[in-house]
Amino acid sequence: MEIDKKYVPGLFTALNLFCGMLSIVQSMEGQFFAAAWFIILAVLCDGMDGKLARLTHTETRFGFELDSLCDVVSFGVAPAILCYRWVFQDLRVFGFFIVFFYLMAGVYRLTRFNVIQNGDRTHGYLGLPIPVAAMGFSGFYLFHDRFDPGNPAPAAVVLCTVFALIMVSGIRYDWPRLNFHGSTLERIGSVLLLAGVILMAVIPGVVLFPVLSLYIIQGIIRAVAACIRGDVSAGDLFHPIKSL
């Protein structure tokens, strides 16, 4: 039986939510390794549904809103519960509010994206995309699980806080694209990007967190440089609510 192409993007949206729910269940059962991987799988499904919708010309407002609601679960609630159960449970009230701060920032980030950008990714993203933040948490767990550098709580507090602040900030992030026909700098960047993707696929526990950290840091550096040049003001970067 042939499946109507208009349902294919929705299938991947459902898989995104399915993986997010599985991550939550695994975190509640103390299976943090599996929980981290289900978040990563949810990110892959989330990337596929949008691309398939554009390729098949089946983009709808309903699908766009459904995708955002699923993202709240997979990239907001699931990482928050992973962090809480793995790191913050013993910190009780403080730990709860740390992960709630991240979750609230993620919900705000998605809402702002829907209102201001209306799904348009042409000019990049205003604030850190929540799937990147969610993968950052997963990568952090996999990195820690592999190398066990010690108590993860201090680093987890920093990550939750930094991810939350950057998500609601006015810092712009471009989605990396391969371009082997552009300038020399673009070609070098494309080679490094391709190498990073391959390494993330082969040894994710080693490479995923460092690569995502570099992606996040370069956005901050570019924003600071833009402030120094006078292209933007600090108010534009750290008072994003006024843009709504």
PDB file of C-alpha atoms in Angstrom:
ATOM      1  CA  MET A   1       0.000   0.000   0.000  1.00  0.00           C
ATOM      2  CA  GLU A   2       1.427   3.361  -1.050  1.00  0.00           C
ATOM      3  CA  ILE A   3       1.639   6.035   1.647  1.00  0.00           C
ATOM      4  CA  ASP A   4       0.511   9.517   0.646  1.00  0.00           C
ATOM      5  CA  LYS A   5       3.598  11.742   0.624  1.00  0.00           C
ATOM      6  CA  LYS A   6       1.851  14.395   2.704  1.00  0.00           C
ATOM      7  CA  TYR A   7       1.899  12.030   5.695  1.00  0.00           C
ATOM      8  CA  VAL A   8       5.635  11.292   5.555  1.00  0.00           C
ATOM      9  CA  PRO A   9       6.829  14.483   7.337  1.00  0.00           C
ATOM     10  CA  GLY A  10       4.205  13.915  10.021  1.00  0.00           C
ATOM     11  CA  LEU A  11       5.557  10.414  10.557  1.00  0.00           C
ATOM     12  CA  PHE A  12       8.984  11.828  11.424  1.00  0.00           C
ATOM     13  CA  THR A  13       7.369  14.429  13.688  1.00  0.00           C
ATOM     14  CA  ALA A  14       5.672  11.564  15.519  1.00  0.00           C
ATOM     15  CA  LEU A  15       8.994   9.699  15.711  1.00  0.00           C
ATOM     16  CA  ASN A  16      10.562  12.816  17.217  1.00  0.00           C
ATOM     17  CA  LEU A  17       7.922  12.801  19.970  1.00  0.00           C
ATOM     18  CA  PHE A  18       8.223   9.018  20.353  1.00  0.00           C
ATOM     19  CA  CYS A  19      11.987   9.273  20.935  1.00  0.00           C
ATOM     20  CA  GLY A  20      11.466  12.155  23.353  1.00  0.00           C
ATOM     21  CA  MET A  21       8.989  10.113  25.369  1.00  0.00           C
ATOM     22  CA  LEU A  22      11.326   7.111  25.372  1.00  0.00           C
ATOM     23  CA  SER A  23      14.124   9.358  26.637  1.00  0.00           C
ATOM     24  CA  ILE A  24      11.938  10.527  29.523  1.00  0.00           C
ATOM     25  CA  VAL A  25      11.021   6.949  30.447  1.00  0.00           C
ATOM     26  CA  GLN A  26      14.665   5.837  30.301  1.00  0.00           C
ATOM     27  CA  SER A  27      15.730   8.761  32.506  1.00  0.00           C
ATOM     28  CA  MET A  28      13.058   7.900  35.062  1.00  0.00           C
ATOM     29  CA  GLU A  29      14.385   4.336  35.120  1.00  0.00           C
ATOM     30  CA  GLY A  30      17.985   5.481  35.543  1.00  0.00           C
ATOM     31  CA  GLN A  31      19.050   4.411  32.036  1.00  0.00           C
ATOM     32  CA  PHE A  32      20.779   7.683  31.212  1.00  0.00           C
ATOM     33  CA  PHE A  33      22.896   6.383  28.328  1.00  0.00           C
ATOM     34  CA  ALA A  34      19.787   5.285  26.437  1.00  0.00           C
ATOM     35  CA  ALA A  35      18.002   8.511  27.397  1.00  0.00           C
ATOM     36  CA  ALA A  36      20.810  10.598  25.891  1.00  0.00           C
ATOM     37  CA  TRP A  37      20.734   8.618  22.658  1.00  0.00           C
ATOM     38  CA  PHE A  38      16.962   8.902  22.299  1.00  0.00           C
ATOM     39  CA  ILE A  39      17.325  12.690  22.462  1.00  0.00           C
ATOM     40  CA  ILE A  40      19.906  12.524  19.663  1.00  0.00           C
ATOM     41  CA  LEU A  41      17.565  10.327  17.601  1.00  0.00           C
ATOM     42  CA  ALA A  42      14.770  12.838  18.226  1.00  0.00           C
ATOM     43  CA  VAL A  43      17.010  15.598  16.837  1.00  0.00           C
ATOM     44  CA  LEU A  44      17.625  13.545  13.680  1.00  0.00           C
ATOM     45  CA  CYS A  45      13.884  12.932  13.229  1.00  0.00           C
ATOM     46  CA  ASP A  46      13.181  16.623  13.807  1.00  0.00           C
ATOM     47  CA  GLY A  47      15.648  17.532  11.081  1.00  0.00           C
ATOM     48  CA  MET A  48      14.082  15.061   8.673  1.00  0.00           C
ATOM     49  CA  ASP A  49      10.457  16.159   9.025  1.00  0.00           C
ATOM     50  CA  GLY A  50      11.141  19.749   7.988  1.00  0.00           C
ATOM     51  CA  LYS A  51      13.345  18.740   5.055  1.00  0.00           C
ATOM     52  CA  LEU A  52      10.794  16.201   3.820  1.00  0.00           C
ATOM     53  CA  ALA A  53       7.965  18.716   4.118  1.00  0.00           C
ATOM     54  CA  ARG A  54       9.895  21.189   1.954  1.00  0.00           C
ATOM     55  CA  LEU A  55      10.957  18.531  -0.566  1.00  0.00           C
ATOM     56  CA  THR A  56       7.410  17.199  -0.964  1.00  0.00           C
ATOM     57  CA  HIS A  57       5.836  20.684  -0.826  1.00  0.00           C
ATOM     58  CA  THR A  58       3.580  19.581   2.017  1.00  0.00           C
ATOM     59  CA  GLU A  59       4.406  22.300   4.560  1.00  0.00           C
ATOM     60  CA  THR A  60       1.364  23.354   6.568  1.00  0.00           C
ATOM     61  CA  ARG A  61       0.757  25.619   9.540  1.00  0.00           C
ATOM     62  CA  PHE A  62      -0.653  22.637  11.422  1.00  0.00           C
ATOM     63  CA  GLY A  63       2.514  20.615  10.839  1.00  0.00           C
ATOM     64  CA  PHE A  64       4.669  23.575  11.861  1.00  0.00           C
ATOM     65  CA  GLU A  65       2.819  24.019  15.172  1.00  0.00           C
ATOM     66  CA  LEU A  66       2.759  20.266  15.834  1.00  0.00           C
ATOM     67  CA  ASP A  67       6.509  20.106  15.294  1.00  0.00           C
ATOM     68  CA  SER A  68       7.068  22.874  17.856  1.00  0.00           C
ATOM     69  CA  LEU A  69       4.926  21.136  20.470  1.00  0.00           C
ATOM     70  CA  CYS A  70       6.844  17.895  19.945  1.00  0.00           C
ATOM     71  CA  ASP A  71      10.102  19.842  20.279  1.00  0.00           C
ATOM     72  CA  VAL A  72       9.023  21.056  23.724  1.00  0.00           C
ATOM     73  CA  VAL A  73       8.836  17.432  24.862  1.00  0.00           C
ATOM     74  CA  SER A  74      11.925  16.055  23.109  1.00  0.00           C
ATOM     75  CA  PHE A  75      14.302  18.993  23.518  1.00  0.00           C
ATOM     76  CA  GLY A  76      12.838  20.718  26.561  1.00  0.00           C
ATOM     77  CA  VAL A  77      11.287  18.207  28.941  1.00  0.00           C
ATOM     78  CA  ALA A  78      13.469  15.192  28.056  1.00  0.00           C
ATOM     79  CA  PRO A  79      16.868  16.910  28.610  1.00  0.00           C
ATOM     80  CA  ALA A  80      15.522  18.596  31.758  1.00  0.00           C
ATOM     81  CA  ILE A  81      14.493  15.246  33.238  1.00  0.00           C
ATOM     82  CA  LEU A  82      17.765  13.629  32.141  1.00  0.00           C
ATOM     83  CA  CYS A  83      19.743  16.348  33.950  1.00  0.00           C
ATOM     84  CA  TYR A  84      17.505  16.279  37.008  1.00  0.00           C
ATOM     85  CA  ARG A  85      17.579  12.506  37.469  1.00  0.00           C
ATOM     86  CA  TRP A  86      21.285  12.179  36.651  1.00  0.00           C
ATOM     87  CA  VAL A  87      22.733  15.213  38.435  1.00  0.00           C
ATOM     88  CA  PHE A  88      20.289  17.435  40.278  1.00  0.00           C
ATOM     89  CA  GLN A  89      17.950  15.086  42.114  1.00  0.00           C
ATOM     90  CA  ASP A  90      19.993  15.270  45.321  1.00  0.00           C
ATOM     91  CA  LEU A  91      19.977  19.081  45.125  1.00  0.00           C
ATOM     92  CA  ARG A  92      16.178  19.014  45.386  1.00  0.00           C
ATOM     93  CA  VAL A  93      14.663  22.523  45.103  1.00  0.00           C
ATOM     94  CA  PHE A  94      17.803  24.130  43.659  1.00  0.00           C
ATOM     95  CA  GLY A  95      18.172  21.336  41.114  1.00  0.00           C
ATOM     96  CA  PHE A  96      14.510  21.591  40.151  1.00  0.00           C
ATOM     97  CA  PHE A  97      14.706  25.317  39.478  1.00  0.00           C
ATOM     98  CA  ILE A  98      17.916  24.959  37.469  1.00  0.00           C
ATOM     99  CA  VAL A  99      16.282  22.526  35.029  1.00  0.00           C
ATOM    100  CA  PHE A 100      13.027  24.515  35.058  1.00  0.00           C
ATOM    101  CA  PHE A 101      15.010  27.604  34.020  1.00  0.00           C
ATOM    102  CA  TYR A 102      16.344  25.657  31.040  1.00  0.00           C
ATOM    103  CA  LEU A 103      12.878  24.316  30.164  1.00  0.00           C
ATOM    104  CA  MET A 104      11.215  27.736  30.384  1.00  0.00           C
ATOM    105  CA  ALA A 105      13.950  29.268  28.228  1.00  0.00           C
ATOM    106  CA  GLY A 106      13.451  26.523  25.643  1.00  0.00           C
ATOM    107  CA  VAL A 107       9.683  27.100  25.510  1.00  0.00           C
ATOM    108  CA  TYR A 108      10.289  30.833  25.145  1.00  0.00           C
ATOM    109  CA  ARG A 109      12.829  30.194  22.391  1.00  0.00           C
ATOM    110  CA  LEU A 110      10.396  28.050  20.395  1.00  0.00           C
ATOM    111  CA  THR A 111       7.564  30.556  20.841  1.00  0.00           C
ATOM    112  CA  ARG A 112       9.747  33.449  19.714  1.00  0.00           C
ATOM    113  CA  PHE A 113      10.871  31.462  16.671  1.00  0.00           C
ATOM    114  CA  ASN A 114       7.238  30.834  15.710  1.00  0.00           C
ATOM    115  CA  VAL A 115       6.194  34.464  16.212  1.00  0.00           C
ATOM    116  CA  ILE A 116       9.187  36.363  14.806  1.00  0.00           C
ATOM    117  CA  GLN A 117      10.735  34.026  12.240  1.00  0.00           C
ATOM    118  CA  ASN A 118       7.555  32.106  11.429  1.00  0.00           C
ATOM    119  CA  GLY A 119       9.660  29.057  10.611  1.00  0.00           C
ATOM    120  CA  ASP A 120      11.983  30.969   8.280  1.00  0.00           C
ATOM    121  CA  ARG A 121      15.554  29.672   8.676  1.00  0.00           C
ATOM    122  CA  THR A 122      16.964  31.632   5.718  1.00  0.00           C
ATOM    123  CA  HIS A 123      18.771  34.197   7.846  1.00  0.00           C
ATOM    124  CA  GLY A 124      19.786  31.835  10.623  1.00  0.00           C
ATOM    125  CA  TYR A 125      18.379  31.520  14.108  1.00  0.00           C
ATOM    126  CA  LEU A 126      17.786  34.165  16.762  1.00  0.00           C
ATOM    127  CA  GLY A 127      19.176  32.524  19.882  1.00  0.00           C
ATOM    128  CA  LEU A 128      20.595  29.021  20.216  1.00  0.00           C
ATOM    129  CA  PRO A 129      18.219  26.470  18.625  1.00  0.00           C
ATOM    130  CA  ILE A 130      16.750  24.217  21.302  1.00  0.00           C
ATOM    131  CA  PRO A 131      17.712  20.967  19.465  1.00  0.00           C
ATOM    132  CA  VAL A 132      21.365  22.061  19.690  1.00  0.00           C
ATOM    133  CA  ALA A 133      20.996  22.697  23.428  1.00  0.00           C
ATOM    134  CA  ALA A 134      19.345  19.291  23.873  1.00  0.00           C
ATOM    135  CA  MET A 135      22.145  17.573  21.947  1.00  0.00           C
ATOM    136  CA  GLY A 136      24.595  19.516  24.099  1.00  0.00           C
ATOM    137  CA  PHE A 137      23.190  17.847  27.203  1.00  0.00           C
ATOM    138  CA  SER A 138      23.257  14.433  25.540  1.00  0.00           C
ATOM    139  CA  GLY A 139      26.816  14.985  24.353  1.00  0.00           C
ATOM    140  CA  PHE A 140      27.833  16.108  27.830  1.00  0.00           C
ATOM    141  CA  TYR A 141      26.442  12.912  29.347  1.00  0.00           C
ATOM    142  CA  LEU A 142      28.136  10.686  26.740  1.00  0.00           C
ATOM    143  CA  PHE A 143      31.431  12.558  27.204  1.00  0.00           C
ATOM    144  CA  HIS A 144      31.221  12.240  30.992  1.00  0.00           C
ATOM    145  CA  ASP A 145      30.196   8.577  30.767  1.00  0.00           C
ATOM    146  CA  ARG A 146      33.254   7.834  28.635  1.00  0.00           C
ATOM    147  CA  PHE A 147      35.902   9.788  30.547  1.00  0.00           C
ATOM    148  CA  ASP A 148      34.336  10.150  34.036  1.00  0.00           C
ATOM    149  CA  PRO A 149      36.136  13.422  34.929  1.00  0.00           C
ATOM    150  CA  GLY A 150      34.431  13.665  38.321  1.00  0.00           C
ATOM    151  CA  ASN A 151      31.314  15.243  39.804  1.00  0.00           C
ATOM    152  CA  PRO A 152      29.201  16.516  36.875  1.00  0.00           C
ATOM    153  CA  ALA A 153      27.072  18.892  38.980  1.00  0.00           C
ATOM    154  CA  PRO A 154      29.151  22.106  38.613  1.00  0.00           C
ATOM    155  CA  ALA A 155      29.464  21.714  34.844  1.00  0.00           C
ATOM    156  CA  ALA A 156      25.776  20.789  34.543  1.00  0.00           C
ATOM    157  CA  VAL A 157      24.742  23.947  36.425  1.00  0.00           C
ATOM    158  CA  VAL A 158      26.877  26.037  34.062  1.00  0.00           C
ATOM    159  CA  LEU A 159      25.486  24.281  30.982  1.00  0.00           C
ATOM    160  CA  CYS A 160      21.851  24.665  32.055  1.00  0.00           C
ATOM    161  CA  THR A 161      22.366  28.344  32.799  1.00  0.00           C
ATOM    162  CA  VAL A 162      24.405  29.156  29.690  1.00  0.00           C
ATOM    163  CA  PHE A 163      22.127  27.214  27.333  1.00  0.00           C
ATOM    164  CA  ALA A 164      19.064  28.942  28.798  1.00  0.00           C
ATOM    165  CA  LEU A 165      20.559  32.428  28.506  1.00  0.00           C
ATOM    166  CA  ILE A 166      21.810  31.906  24.952  1.00  0.00           C
ATOM    167  CA  MET A 167      18.475  30.451  23.822  1.00  0.00           C
ATOM    168  CA  VAL A 168      16.600  33.593  24.904  1.00  0.00           C
ATOM    169  CA  SER A 169      19.357  35.959  23.767  1.00  0.00           C
ATOM    170  CA  GLY A 170      19.560  37.855  20.510  1.00  0.00           C
ATOM    171  CA  ILE A 171      22.726  36.022  19.442  1.00  0.00           C
ATOM    172  CA  ARG A 172      22.334  34.755  15.897  1.00  0.00           C
ATOM    173  CA  TYR A 173      23.346  31.258  14.856  1.00  0.00           C
ATOM    174  CA  ASP A 174      23.684  30.084  11.283  1.00  0.00           C
ATOM    175  CA  TRP A 175      22.964  26.462  10.501  1.00  0.00           C
ATOM    176  CA  PRO A 176      26.236  24.988   9.143  1.00  0.00           C
ATOM    177  CA  ARG A 177      26.156  24.220   5.421  1.00  0.00           C
ATOM    178  CA  LEU A 178      28.646  22.539   3.118  1.00  0.00           C
ATOM    179  CA  ASN A 179      29.959  24.824   0.381  1.00  0.00           C
ATOM    180  CA  PHE A 180      32.907  23.520  -1.616  1.00  0.00           C
ATOM    181  CA  HIS A 181      32.475  26.114  -4.383  1.00  0.00           C
ATOM    182  CA  GLY A 182      32.731  29.291  -2.302  1.00  0.00           C
ATOM    183  CA  SER A 183      35.705  31.212  -0.958  1.00  0.00           C
ATOM    184  CA  THR A 184      38.801  29.517   0.428  1.00  0.00           C
ATOM    185  CA  LEU A 185      37.559  30.121   3.962  1.00  0.00           C
ATOM    186  CA  GLU A 186      34.168  28.581   3.123  1.00  0.00           C
ATOM    187  CA  ARG A 187      35.842  25.523   1.584  1.00  0.00           C
ATOM    188  CA  ILE A 188      38.074  25.061   4.638  1.00  0.00           C
ATOM    189  CA  GLY A 189      35.037  25.426   6.882  1.00  0.00           C
ATOM    190  CA  SER A 190      33.151  22.841   4.819  1.00  0.00           C
ATOM    191  CA  VAL A 191      36.021  20.344   5.118  1.00  0.00           C
ATOM    192  CA  LEU A 192      36.157  20.858   8.890  1.00  0.00           C
ATOM    193  CA  LEU A 193      32.368  20.540   9.135  1.00  0.00           C
ATOM    194  CA  LEU A 194      32.345  17.312   7.130  1.00  0.00           C
ATOM    195  CA  ALA A 195      35.193  15.906   9.246  1.00  0.00           C
ATOM    196  CA  GLY A 196      33.329  16.851  12.415  1.00  0.00           C
ATOM    197  CA  VAL A 197      30.128  15.157  11.246  1.00  0.00           C
ATOM    198  CA  ILE A 198      32.011  11.963  10.356  1.00  0.00           C
ATOM    199  CA  LEU A 199      33.802  11.923  13.715  1.00  0.00           C
ATOM    200  CA  MET A 200      30.529  12.545  15.556  1.00  0.00           C
ATOM    201  CA  ALA A 201      29.038   9.537  13.785  1.00  0.00           C
ATOM    202  CA  VAL A 202      32.049   7.295  14.509  1.00  0.00           C
ATOM    203  CA  ILE A 203      32.967   8.336  18.069  1.00  0.00           C
ATOM    204  CA  PRO A 204      30.068  10.464  19.369  1.00  0.00           C
ATOM    205  CA  GLY A 205      31.027  10.026  23.007  1.00  0.00           C
ATOM    206  CA  VAL A 206      34.342  11.740  22.318  1.00  0.00           C
ATOM    207  CA  VAL A 207      33.471  14.305  19.655  1.00  0.00           C
ATOM    208  CA  LEU A 208      29.804  15.340  19.989  1.00  0.00           C
ATOM    209  CA  PHE A 209      30.121  17.551  23.058  1.00  0.00           C
ATOM    210  CA  PRO A 210      33.367  19.321  22.002  1.00  0.00           C
ATOM    211  CA  VAL A 211      32.045  20.020  18.486  1.00  0.00           C
ATOM    212  CA  LEU A 212      28.750  21.414  19.775  1.00  0.00           C
ATOM    213  CA  SER A 213      30.656  23.486  22.330  1.00  0.00           C
ATOM    214  CA  LEU A 214      32.745  25.013  19.530  1.00  0.00           C
ATOM    215  CA  TYR A 215      29.577  25.779  17.558  1.00  0.00           C
ATOM    216  CA  ILE A 216      28.027  27.525  20.564  1.00  0.00           C
ATOM    217  CA  ILE A 217      31.203  29.430  21.447  1.00  0.00           C
ATOM    218  CA  GLN A 218      31.737  30.704  17.890  1.00  0.00           C
ATOM    219  CA  GLY A 219      28.267  32.253  17.995  1.00  0.00           C
ATOM    220  CA  ILE A 220      29.136  34.077  21.213  1.00  0.00           C
ATOM    221  CA  ILE A 221      32.473  35.263  19.776  1.00  0.00           C
ATOM    222  CA  ARG A 222      30.778  36.570  16.627  1.00  0.00           C
ATOM    223  CA  ALA A 223      28.194  38.413  18.732  1.00  0.00           C
ATOM    224  CA  VAL A 224      30.876  40.022  20.903  1.00  0.00           C
ATOM    225  CA  ALA A 225      32.829  41.018  17.785  1.00  0.00           C
ATOM    226  CA  ALA A 226      29.679  42.577  16.304  1.00  0.00           C
ATOM    227  CA  CYS A 227      29.217  44.589  19.517  1.00  0.00           C
ATOM    228  CA  ILE A 228      32.826  45.794  19.386  1.00  0.00           C
ATOM    229  CA  ARG A 229      32.422  46.844  15.733  1.00  0.00           C
ATOM    230  CA  GLY A 230      29.208  48.659  16.609  1.00  0.00           C
ATOM    231  CA  ASP A 231      27.044  46.546  14.292  1.00  0.00           C
ATOM    232  CA  VAL A 232      24.726  45.670  17.186  1.00  0.00           C
ATOM    233  CA  SER A 233      24.296  46.907  20.737  1.00  0.00           C
ATOM    234  CA  ALA A 234      24.470  44.850  23.907  1.00  0.00           C
ATOM    235  CA  GLY A 235      20.786  45.652  24.371  1.00  0.00           C
ATOM    236  CA  ASP A 236      19.956  43.886  21.116  1.00  0.00           C
ATOM    237  CA  LEU A 237      21.713  40.756  22.361  1.00  0.00           C
ATOM    238  CA  PHE A 238      20.502  40.640  25.930  1.00  0.00           C
ATOM    239  CA  HIS A 239      17.079  42.284  25.829  1.00  0.00           C
ATOM    240  CA  PRO A 240      15.334  40.046  23.288  1.00  0.00           C
ATOM    241  CA  ILE A 241      11.842  40.480  24.763  1.00  0.00           C
ATOM    242  CA  LYS A 242      11.585  43.996  23.317  1.00  0.00           C
ATOM    243  CA  SER A 243      11.626  42.486  19.826  1.00  0.00           C
ATOM    244  CA  LEU A 244       8.300  40.736  20.371  1.00  0.00           C
TER     245      LEU A 244
END
